[in-house]
mmCIF file of C-alpha atoms and ligand atoms in Angstrom:
data_model
loop_
_atom_site.group_PDB
_atom_site.id
_atom_site.type_symbol
_atom_site.label_atom_id
_atom_site.label_comp_id
_atom_site.label_asym_id
_atom_site.label_seq_id
_atom_site.Cartn_x
_atom_site.Cartn_y
_atom_site.Cartn_z
ATOM 1 C CA MET A 1 0.000 0.000 0.000
ATOM 2 C CA ARG A 2 1.504 3.293 -1.094
ATOM 3 C CA ARG A 3 1.421 6.273 1.201
ATOM 4 C CA ALA A 4 0.141 9.633 0.016
ATOM 5 C CA SER A 5 2.924 12.117 -0.532
ATOM 6 C CA ALA A 6 3.323 15.213 1.605
ATOM 7 C CA VAL A 7 2.126 17.461 -1.198
ATOM 8 C CA LYS A 8 -1.340 17.223 -2.784
ATOM 9 C CA PRO A 9 -1.798 13.449 -2.860
ATOM 10 C CA ALA A 10 -2.127 12.142 -6.383
ATOM 11 C CA PRO A 11 -4.503 9.262 -7.001
ATOM 12 C CA PRO A 12 -2.616 6.040 -6.277
ATOM 13 C CA SER A 13 -2.945 4.822 -9.847
ATOM 14 C CA ALA A 14 -4.924 5.142 -13.023
ATOM 15 C CA PRO A 15 -8.642 4.396 -12.523
ATOM 16 C CA SER A 16 -8.477 1.141 -14.484
ATOM 17 C CA ASP A 17 -5.480 -0.131 -12.462
ATOM 18 C CA LEU A 18 -7.240 0.857 -9.268
ATOM 19 C CA LEU A 19 -10.332 -1.144 -10.230
ATOM 20 C CA LYS A 20 -8.187 -4.145 -11.069
ATOM 21 C CA SER A 21 -6.363 -3.926 -7.741
ATOM 22 C CA ILE A 22 -9.630 -4.181 -5.809
ATOM 23 C CA GLY A 23 -11.016 -6.913 -8.039
ATOM 24 C CA LEU A 24 -13.753 -4.899 -9.730
ATOM 25 C CA ARG A 25 -14.616 -5.186 -13.380
ATOM 26 C CA ARG A 26 -14.081 -2.077 -15.487
ATOM 27 C CA THR A 27 -17.371 -0.462 -16.332
ATOM 28 C CA PRO A 28 -17.905 2.979 -17.848
ATOM 29 C CA VAL A 29 -19.630 4.223 -14.673
ATOM 30 C CA ARG A 30 -16.893 2.944 -12.341
ATOM 31 C CA LEU A 31 -14.174 4.456 -14.509
ATOM 32 C CA GLY A 32 -16.159 7.658 -14.867
ATOM 33 C CA VAL A 33 -16.790 8.062 -11.144
ATOM 34 C CA LEU A 34 -13.124 7.432 -10.292
ATOM 35 C CA THR A 35 -11.986 9.918 -12.917
ATOM 36 C CA VAL A 36 -14.385 12.596 -11.660
ATOM 37 C CA LEU A 37 -13.231 12.103 -8.070
ATOM 38 C CA ALA A 38 -9.564 12.088 -9.107
ATOM 39 C CA GLU A 39 -10.014 15.449 -10.797
ATOM 40 C CA ALA A 40 -12.099 16.998 -8.020
ATOM 41 C CA ALA A 41 -10.442 19.457 -5.652
ATOM 42 C CA VAL A 42 -12.960 18.821 -2.879
ATOM 43 C CA PRO A 43 -15.228 15.907 -1.885
ATOM 44 C CA MET A 44 -18.166 15.635 -4.287
ATOM 45 C CA GLY A 45 -21.826 14.862 -3.705
ATOM 46 C CA VAL A 46 -23.641 12.324 -5.866
ATOM 47 C CA GLN A 47 -25.333 15.070 -7.869
ATOM 48 C CA GLN A 48 -22.023 16.818 -8.487
ATOM 49 C CA VAL A 49 -20.544 13.537 -9.731
ATOM 50 C CA LEU A 50 -23.576 12.925 -11.954
ATOM 51 C CA ASP A 51 -23.250 16.397 -13.450
ATOM 52 C CA LYS A 52 -19.793 15.470 -14.744
ATOM 53 C CA LEU A 53 -20.802 12.090 -16.178
ATOM 54 C CA PRO A 54 -22.529 11.515 -19.523
ATOM 55 C CA GLU A 55 -26.157 12.587 -19.505
ATOM 56 C CA HIS A 56 -27.706 9.103 -19.715
ATOM 57 C CA THR A 57 -25.801 7.815 -16.653
ATOM 58 C CA ASP A 58 -28.087 5.928 -14.273
ATOM 59 C CA THR A 59 -28.333 7.617 -10.871
ATOM 60 C CA VAL A 60 -28.883 4.361 -8.994
ATOM 61 C CA THR A 61 -25.765 2.856 -10.572
ATOM 62 C CA VAL A 62 -23.718 5.835 -9.443
ATOM 63 C CA TYR A 63 -25.058 5.509 -5.882
ATOM 64 C CA ARG A 64 -24.267 1.812 -5.915
ATOM 65 C CA THR A 65 -20.803 2.422 -7.329
ATOM 66 C CA LEU A 66 -19.978 4.964 -4.629
ATOM 67 C CA ASN A 67 -21.197 2.547 -1.950
ATOM 68 C CA THR A 68 -19.011 -0.202 -3.401
ATOM 69 C CA PHE A 69 -15.997 2.110 -3.538
ATOM 70 C CA THR A 70 -16.625 3.145 0.066
ATOM 71 C CA ALA A 71 -16.855 -0.489 1.192
ATOM 72 C CA LYS A 72 -13.650 -1.298 -0.730
ATOM 73 C CA LYS A 73 -12.013 1.767 0.838
ATOM 74 C CA VAL A 74 -11.211 3.324 -2.500
ATOM 75 C CA VAL A 75 -13.073 6.428 -1.399
ATOM 76 C CA HIS A 76 -14.055 7.890 1.930
ATOM 77 C CA ARG A 77 -17.101 9.989 2.591
ATOM 78 C CA VAL A 78 -18.096 12.889 4.775
ATOM 79 C CA ARG A 79 -21.406 14.635 5.335
ATOM 80 C CA GLY A 80 -21.953 18.270 4.421
ATOM 81 C CA GLU A 81 -24.187 20.944 5.933
ATOM 82 C CA ASP A 82 -27.155 19.367 4.149
ATOM 83 C CA ARG A 83 -26.346 15.980 5.744
ATOM 84 C CA THR A 84 -25.771 14.324 2.370
ATOM 85 C CA TRP A 85 -22.571 12.410 1.682
ATOM 86 C CA ARG A 86 -19.623 13.824 -0.214
ATOM 87 C CA TYR A 87 -17.047 11.421 -1.590
ATOM 88 C CA ALA A 88 -13.294 11.788 -1.973
ATOM 89 C CA LEU A 89 -10.629 9.491 -3.281
ATOM 90 C CA GLY A 90 -8.575 7.752 -0.622
ATOM 91 C CA GLY A 91 -9.091 5.033 1.908
ATOM 92 C CA GLY A 92 -10.644 7.028 4.688
ATOM 93 C CA GLU A 93 -9.785 7.040 8.336
ATOM 94 C CA THR A 94 -8.976 3.449 9.079
ATOM 95 C CA ALA A 95 -6.435 1.858 11.340
ATOM 96 C CA ALA A 96 -4.926 0.234 8.275
ATOM 97 C CA GLU A 97 -4.322 3.597 6.634
ATOM 98 C CA PRO A 98 -3.483 6.141 9.310
ATOM 99 C CA ALA A 99 -1.979 8.344 6.591
ATOM 100 C CA HIS A 100 -5.508 9.249 5.605
ATOM 101 C CA ALA A 101 -6.642 10.154 9.129
ATOM 102 C CA HIS A 102 -7.407 13.761 8.291
ATOM 103 C CA PRO A 103 -10.195 15.976 9.564
ATOM 104 C CA HIS A 104 -12.797 17.514 7.269
ATOM 105 C CA PHE A 105 -14.077 21.049 7.099
ATOM 106 C CA VAL A 106 -17.631 22.058 6.311
ATOM 107 C CA CYS A 107 -18.226 25.712 5.425
ATOM 108 C CA GLU A 108 -21.433 27.055 6.930
ATOM 109 C CA THR A 109 -21.578 29.811 4.327
ATOM 110 C CA CYS A 110 -20.932 28.125 0.961
ATOM 111 C CA GLY A 111 -21.488 24.529 2.016
ATOM 112 C CA THR A 112 -18.178 23.340 0.585
ATOM 113 C CA VAL A 113 -16.702 20.250 2.209
ATOM 114 C CA GLU A 114 -12.928 19.925 2.233
ATOM 115 C CA CYS A 115 -10.405 17.252 3.166
ATOM 116 C CA LEU A 116 -7.873 18.907 5.474
ATOM 117 C CA GLU A 117 -5.080 16.695 4.184
ATOM 118 C CA ARG A 118 -2.371 18.734 5.881
ATOM 119 C CA SER A 119 -3.955 18.291 9.285
ATOM 120 C CA GLU A 120 -3.782 15.032 11.115
ATOM 121 C CA ILE A 121 -6.157 13.590 13.655
ATOM 122 C CA PRO A 122 -3.915 13.003 16.695
ATOM 123 C CA PRO A 123 -3.453 9.273 17.253
ATOM 124 C CA ALA A 124 -4.140 9.886 20.967
ATOM 125 C CA LEU A 125 -7.500 11.525 20.269
ATOM 126 C CA VAL A 126 -9.602 8.456 20.949
ATOM 127 C CA ARG A 127 -7.757 7.744 24.182
ATOM 128 C CA SER A 128 -8.239 11.355 25.306
ATOM 129 C CA LEU A 129 -12.016 10.978 24.929
ATOM 130 C CA LYS A 130 -12.047 8.338 27.669
ATOM 131 C CA VAL A 131 -14.823 6.306 26.104
ATOM 132 C CA ALA A 132 -16.489 3.913 28.551
ATOM 133 C CA ASP A 133 -15.416 0.278 28.535
ATOM 134 C CA GLY A 134 -17.240 -1.988 26.164
ATOM 135 C CA TYR A 135 -16.990 0.257 23.103
ATOM 136 C CA ALA A 136 -14.652 -1.067 20.433
ATOM 137 C CA VAL A 137 -13.660 2.140 18.670
ATOM 138 C CA ARG A 138 -12.331 1.496 15.164
ATOM 139 C CA TYR A 139 -11.441 5.024 14.104
ATOM 140 C CA PRO A 140 -12.381 8.626 14.838
ATOM 141 C CA GLU A 141 -14.025 10.943 12.358
ATOM 142 C CA VAL A 142 -13.438 14.654 12.844
ATOM 143 C CA THR A 143 -15.553 17.237 11.034
ATOM 144 C CA LEU A 144 -14.909 20.906 11.720
ATOM 145 C CA HIS A 145 -17.666 23.418 11.004
ATOM 146 C CA GLY A 146 -17.086 27.096 10.358
ATOM 147 C CA VAL A 147 -16.235 29.557 7.582
ATOM 148 C CA CYS A 148 -13.780 28.607 4.821
ATOM 149 C CA PRO A 149 -10.984 30.962 3.618
ATOM 150 C CA LYS A 150 -12.964 31.847 0.466
ATOM 151 C CA CYS A 151 -15.956 33.040 2.478
ATOM 152 C CA HIS A 152 -13.898 34.608 5.233
ATOM 153 C CA ALA A 153 -13.016 37.777 3.306
HETATM 154 ZN ZN1 LIG B 1 -17.127 28.830 2.197
HETATM 155 ZN ZN1 LIG B 2 -11.110 13.461 3.323
#
């Protein structure tokens, strides 16, 4: 498993290689969704992804594809102000991939959701929360809400 570089992390490989590596057949929708997410600067909602795909693309197939990618940890997802999921390339905050343990930012003004790739969720965060015994915590998810630099002017 390759680690993301310190700079803007490039997608680990071409969409078709990525599909092969997780044992999924190449389909136009899968390739299309991966390409859209690879080119996106911020996590994208389903509608935003659909807008970039050919007009006849089936909405249900795109939903299903994003769910599959999430389950396969090809993408991770975060909710925006409107409580709908946004998707971004990368494995998400899992113990297996601590490199991706970054917080997210939701702008209350423009609604943009961002991956704060330069920030890291402190590994000691979960311990510091002193969760009661009996809870098997797998990973933390940190979403910060506020005003983004673009809206801050
Ligand atoms: Zn904003
Ligand atoms: Zn993210």
